[in-house]
PDB file of C-alpha atoms in Angstrom:
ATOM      1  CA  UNK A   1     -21.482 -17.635  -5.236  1.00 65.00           C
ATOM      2  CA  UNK A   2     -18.840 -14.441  -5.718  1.00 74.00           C
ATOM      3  CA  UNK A   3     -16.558 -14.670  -2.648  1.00 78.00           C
ATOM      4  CA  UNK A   4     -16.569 -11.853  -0.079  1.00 79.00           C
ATOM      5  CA  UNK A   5     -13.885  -8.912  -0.832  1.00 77.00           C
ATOM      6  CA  UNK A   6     -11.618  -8.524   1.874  1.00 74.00           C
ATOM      7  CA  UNK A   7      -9.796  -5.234   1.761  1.00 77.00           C
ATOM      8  CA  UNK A   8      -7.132  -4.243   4.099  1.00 77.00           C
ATOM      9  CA  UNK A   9      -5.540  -0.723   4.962  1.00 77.00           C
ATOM     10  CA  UNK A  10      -2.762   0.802   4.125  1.00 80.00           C
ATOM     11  CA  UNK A  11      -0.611   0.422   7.221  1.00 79.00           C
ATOM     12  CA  UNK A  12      -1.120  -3.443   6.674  1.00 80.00           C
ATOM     13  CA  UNK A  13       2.124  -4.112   4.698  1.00 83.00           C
ATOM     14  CA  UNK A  14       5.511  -4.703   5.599  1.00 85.00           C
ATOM     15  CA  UNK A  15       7.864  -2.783   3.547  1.00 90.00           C
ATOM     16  CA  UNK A  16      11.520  -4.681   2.845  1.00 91.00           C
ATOM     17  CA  UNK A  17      14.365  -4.040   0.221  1.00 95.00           C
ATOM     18  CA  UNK A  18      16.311  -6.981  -0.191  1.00 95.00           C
ATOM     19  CA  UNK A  19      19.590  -6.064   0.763  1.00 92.00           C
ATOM     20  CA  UNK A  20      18.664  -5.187   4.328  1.00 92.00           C
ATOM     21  CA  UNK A  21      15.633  -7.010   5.135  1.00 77.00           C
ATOM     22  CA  UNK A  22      15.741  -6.757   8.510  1.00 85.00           C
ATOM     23  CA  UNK A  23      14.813  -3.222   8.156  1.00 89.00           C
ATOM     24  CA  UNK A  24      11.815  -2.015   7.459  1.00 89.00           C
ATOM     25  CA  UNK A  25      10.126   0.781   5.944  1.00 94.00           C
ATOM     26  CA  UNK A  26       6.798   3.066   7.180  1.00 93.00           C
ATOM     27  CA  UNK A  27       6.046   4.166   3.846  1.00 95.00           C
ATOM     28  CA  UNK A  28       6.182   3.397  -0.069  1.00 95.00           C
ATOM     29  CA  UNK A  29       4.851   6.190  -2.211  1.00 96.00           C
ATOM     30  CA  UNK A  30       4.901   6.088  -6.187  1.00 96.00           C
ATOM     31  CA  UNK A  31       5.400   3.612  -8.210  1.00 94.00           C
ATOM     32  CA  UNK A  32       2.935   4.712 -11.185  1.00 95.00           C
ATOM     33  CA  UNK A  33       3.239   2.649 -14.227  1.00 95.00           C
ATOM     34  CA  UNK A  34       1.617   5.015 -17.223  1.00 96.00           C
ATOM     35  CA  UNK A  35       2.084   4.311 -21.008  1.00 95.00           C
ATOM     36  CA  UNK A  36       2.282   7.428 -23.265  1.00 94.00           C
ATOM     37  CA  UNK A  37      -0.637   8.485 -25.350  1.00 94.00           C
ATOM     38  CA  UNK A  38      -0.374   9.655 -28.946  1.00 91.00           C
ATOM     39  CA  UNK A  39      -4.314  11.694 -29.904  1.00 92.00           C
ATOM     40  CA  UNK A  40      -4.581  11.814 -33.430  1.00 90.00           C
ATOM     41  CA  UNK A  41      -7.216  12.228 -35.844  1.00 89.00           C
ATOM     42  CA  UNK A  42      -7.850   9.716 -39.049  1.00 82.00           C
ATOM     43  CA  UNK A  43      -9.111  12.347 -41.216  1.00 86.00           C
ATOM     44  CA  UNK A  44     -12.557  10.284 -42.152  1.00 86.00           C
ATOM     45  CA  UNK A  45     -14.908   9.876 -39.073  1.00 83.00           C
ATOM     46  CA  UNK A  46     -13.787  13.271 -37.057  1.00 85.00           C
ATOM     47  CA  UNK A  47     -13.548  11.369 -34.257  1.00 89.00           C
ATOM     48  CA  UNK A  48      -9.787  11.758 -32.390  1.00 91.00           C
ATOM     49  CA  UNK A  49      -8.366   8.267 -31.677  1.00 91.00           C
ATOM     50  CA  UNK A  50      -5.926   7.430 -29.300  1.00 92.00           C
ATOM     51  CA  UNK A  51      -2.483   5.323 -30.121  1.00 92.00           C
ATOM     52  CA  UNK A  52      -0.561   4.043 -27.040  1.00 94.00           C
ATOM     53  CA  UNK A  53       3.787   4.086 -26.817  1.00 93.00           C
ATOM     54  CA  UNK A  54       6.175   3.945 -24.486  1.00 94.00           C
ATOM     55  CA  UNK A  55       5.647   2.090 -20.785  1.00 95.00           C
ATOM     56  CA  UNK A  56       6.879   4.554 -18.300  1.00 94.00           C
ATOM     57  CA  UNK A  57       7.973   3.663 -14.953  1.00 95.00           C
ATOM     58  CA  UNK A  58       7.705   6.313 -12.229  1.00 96.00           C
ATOM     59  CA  UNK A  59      10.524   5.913  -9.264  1.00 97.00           C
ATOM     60  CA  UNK A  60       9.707   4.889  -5.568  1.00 97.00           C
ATOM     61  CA  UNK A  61      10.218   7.062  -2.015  1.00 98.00           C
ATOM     62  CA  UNK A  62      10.519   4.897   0.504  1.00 97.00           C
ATOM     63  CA  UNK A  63      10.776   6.052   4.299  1.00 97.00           C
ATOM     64  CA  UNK A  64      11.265   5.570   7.802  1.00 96.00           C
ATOM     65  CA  UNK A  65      12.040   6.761  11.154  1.00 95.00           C
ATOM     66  CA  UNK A  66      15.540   7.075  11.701  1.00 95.00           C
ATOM     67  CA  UNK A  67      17.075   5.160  14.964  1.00 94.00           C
ATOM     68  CA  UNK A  68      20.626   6.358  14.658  1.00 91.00           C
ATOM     69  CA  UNK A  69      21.783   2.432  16.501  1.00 91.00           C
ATOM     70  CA  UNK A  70      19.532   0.348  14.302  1.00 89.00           C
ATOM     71  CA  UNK A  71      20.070   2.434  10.728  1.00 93.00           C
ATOM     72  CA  UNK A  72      23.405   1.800  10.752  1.00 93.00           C
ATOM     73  CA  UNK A  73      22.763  -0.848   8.390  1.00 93.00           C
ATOM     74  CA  UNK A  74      21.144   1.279   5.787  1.00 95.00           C
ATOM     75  CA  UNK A  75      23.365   4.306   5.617  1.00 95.00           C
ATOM     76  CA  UNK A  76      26.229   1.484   5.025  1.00 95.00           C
ATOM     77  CA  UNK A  77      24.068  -0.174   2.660  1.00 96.00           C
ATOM     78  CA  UNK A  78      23.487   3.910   1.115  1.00 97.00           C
ATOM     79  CA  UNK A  79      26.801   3.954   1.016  1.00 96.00           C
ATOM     80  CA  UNK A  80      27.909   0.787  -0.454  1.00 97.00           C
ATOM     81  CA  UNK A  81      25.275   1.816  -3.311  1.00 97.00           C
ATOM     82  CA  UNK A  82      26.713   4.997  -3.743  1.00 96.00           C
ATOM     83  CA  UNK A  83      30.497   3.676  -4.411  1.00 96.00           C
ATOM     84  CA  UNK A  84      29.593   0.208  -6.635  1.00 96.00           C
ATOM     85  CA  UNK A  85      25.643   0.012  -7.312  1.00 96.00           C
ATOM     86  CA  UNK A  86      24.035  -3.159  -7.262  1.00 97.00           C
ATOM     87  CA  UNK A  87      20.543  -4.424  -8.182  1.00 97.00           C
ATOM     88  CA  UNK A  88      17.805  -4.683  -5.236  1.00 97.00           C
ATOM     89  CA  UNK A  89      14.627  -5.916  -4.757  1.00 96.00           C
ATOM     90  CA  UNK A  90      11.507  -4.299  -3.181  1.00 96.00           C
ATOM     91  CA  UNK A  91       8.613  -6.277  -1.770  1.00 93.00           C
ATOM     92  CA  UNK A  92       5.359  -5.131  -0.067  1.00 91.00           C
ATOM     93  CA  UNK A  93       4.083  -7.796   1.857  1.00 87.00           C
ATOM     94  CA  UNK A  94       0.531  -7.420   2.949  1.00 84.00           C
ATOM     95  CA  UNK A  95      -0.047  -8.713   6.634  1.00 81.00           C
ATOM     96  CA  UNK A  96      -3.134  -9.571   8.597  1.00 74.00           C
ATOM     97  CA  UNK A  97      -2.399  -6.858  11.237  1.00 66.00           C
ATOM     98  CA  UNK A  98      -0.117  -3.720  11.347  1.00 53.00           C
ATOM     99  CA  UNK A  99       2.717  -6.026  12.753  1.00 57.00           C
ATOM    100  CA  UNK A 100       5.397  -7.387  11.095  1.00 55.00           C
ATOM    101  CA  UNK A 101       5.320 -10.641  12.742  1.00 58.00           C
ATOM    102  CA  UNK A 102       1.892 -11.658  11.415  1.00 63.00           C
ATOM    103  CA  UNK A 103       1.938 -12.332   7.349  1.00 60.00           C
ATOM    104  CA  UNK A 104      -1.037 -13.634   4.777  1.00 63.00           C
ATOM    105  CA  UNK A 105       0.245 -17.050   3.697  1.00 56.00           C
ATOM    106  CA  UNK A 106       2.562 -15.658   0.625  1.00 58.00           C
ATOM    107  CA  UNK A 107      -0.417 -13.991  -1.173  1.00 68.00           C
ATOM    108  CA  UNK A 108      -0.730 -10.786  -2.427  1.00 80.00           C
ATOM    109  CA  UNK A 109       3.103  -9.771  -2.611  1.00 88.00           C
ATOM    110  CA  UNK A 110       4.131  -6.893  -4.835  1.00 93.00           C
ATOM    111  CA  UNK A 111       7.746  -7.587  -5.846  1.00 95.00           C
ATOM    112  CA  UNK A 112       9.946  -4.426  -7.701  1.00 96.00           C
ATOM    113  CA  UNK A 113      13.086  -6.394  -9.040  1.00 96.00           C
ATOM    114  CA  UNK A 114      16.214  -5.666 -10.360  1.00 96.00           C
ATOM    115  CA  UNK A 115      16.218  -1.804  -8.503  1.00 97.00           C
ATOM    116  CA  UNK A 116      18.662   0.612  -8.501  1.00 97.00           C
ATOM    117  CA  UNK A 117      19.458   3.655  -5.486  1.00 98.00           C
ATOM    118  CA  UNK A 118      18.160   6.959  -6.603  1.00 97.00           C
ATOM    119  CA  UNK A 119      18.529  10.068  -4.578  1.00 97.00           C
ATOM    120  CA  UNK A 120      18.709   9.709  -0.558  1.00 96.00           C
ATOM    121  CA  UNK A 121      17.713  11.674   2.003  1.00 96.00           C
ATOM    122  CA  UNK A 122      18.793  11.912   5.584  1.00 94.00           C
ATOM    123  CA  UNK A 123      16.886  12.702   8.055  1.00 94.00           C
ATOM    124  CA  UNK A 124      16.520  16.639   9.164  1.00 93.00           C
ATOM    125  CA  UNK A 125      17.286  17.723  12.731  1.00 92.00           C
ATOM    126  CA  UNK A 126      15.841  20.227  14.558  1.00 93.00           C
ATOM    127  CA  UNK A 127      15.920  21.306  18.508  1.00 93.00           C
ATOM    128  CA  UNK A 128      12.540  22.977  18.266  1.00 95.00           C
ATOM    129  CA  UNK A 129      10.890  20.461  17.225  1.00 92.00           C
ATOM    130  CA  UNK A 130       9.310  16.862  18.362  1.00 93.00           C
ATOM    131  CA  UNK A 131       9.037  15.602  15.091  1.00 92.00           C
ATOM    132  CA  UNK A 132      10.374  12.280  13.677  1.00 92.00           C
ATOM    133  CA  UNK A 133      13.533  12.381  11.955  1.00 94.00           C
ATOM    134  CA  UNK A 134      12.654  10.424   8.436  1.00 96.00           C
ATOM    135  CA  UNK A 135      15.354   8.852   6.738  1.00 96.00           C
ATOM    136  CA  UNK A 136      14.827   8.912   2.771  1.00 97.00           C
ATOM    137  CA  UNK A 137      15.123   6.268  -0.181  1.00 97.00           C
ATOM    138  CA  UNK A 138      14.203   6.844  -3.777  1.00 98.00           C
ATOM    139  CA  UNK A 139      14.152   3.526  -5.985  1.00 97.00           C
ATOM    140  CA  UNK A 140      14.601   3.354  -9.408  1.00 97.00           C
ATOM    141  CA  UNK A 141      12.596   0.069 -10.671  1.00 95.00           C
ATOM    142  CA  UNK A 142      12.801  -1.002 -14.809  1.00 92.00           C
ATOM    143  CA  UNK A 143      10.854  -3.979 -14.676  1.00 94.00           C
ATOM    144  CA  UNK A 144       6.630  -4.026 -13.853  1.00 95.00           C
ATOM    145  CA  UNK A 145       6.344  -5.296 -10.514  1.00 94.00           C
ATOM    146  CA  UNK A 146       4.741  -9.163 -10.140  1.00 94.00           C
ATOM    147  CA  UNK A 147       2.135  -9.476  -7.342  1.00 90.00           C
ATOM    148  CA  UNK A 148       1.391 -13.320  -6.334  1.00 82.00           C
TER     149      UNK A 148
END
């Protein structure tokens, strides 16, 4: 008998880079892993046939809302990158509610190793507005992620 899927949403992870894992992160965006596509035709059966390349890795964003007391920590850790970059890793841990304190027993982890600091953003300002300030990661993975 097939087992029963059990899907959860997207705000059911908790978001770390291993540098600073006390902090962590509202939102992971990108990540795509495509391989280039060569279309050529054989000359025989006219029908155009497809040849695969290169394994292309496409950065991460990662963000959060900025608390100016307890982000300390990452704009030192920014900054640290910035002057001597080191490798990182990344892990989305999938959780059984939308808190951090309640995680699956090790299953399902997607783990980016050996990352590097891309661009950063910090976080806009604005008197008019009620808006969160969002502080701004890119990551810059070169290996394919492991999930287990």
């Amino acid at each position: 008998m097939a087992t029963a899927l059990k899907p959860i949403s997207q705000k059911q992870a908790v978001i770390t880079i291993s540098d600073i894992s006390d902090i962590y992160w509202i939102s992971i965006k990108g990540g795509r892993v495509s391989r280039e596509k060569v279309k050529y035709n054989d000359g025989k059966k006219g029908i155009i046939q497809t040849l695969t390349g290169f394994i292309e890795l496409e950065s991460l964003t990662l963000t959060k809302s900025f608390d100016p007391s307890a982000d300390k920590a990452v704009i030192t850790w920014i900054n640290k990158q910035l002057e001597s970059p080191t490798a990182f890793n990344v892990a989305i841990q999938p959780v059984k509610s939308d808190l951090a304190g309640s995680v699956f027993d090790g299953a399902g982890q997607i783990l980016y190793s050996n990352c590097q600091l891309g661009d950063h953003k910090l976080p806009e300002f604005d008197r008019n507005s009620t808006g969160l300030a969002i502080l701004e990661v890119e990551v810059i993975f070169n290996e394919l992620p492991t999930y287990g």
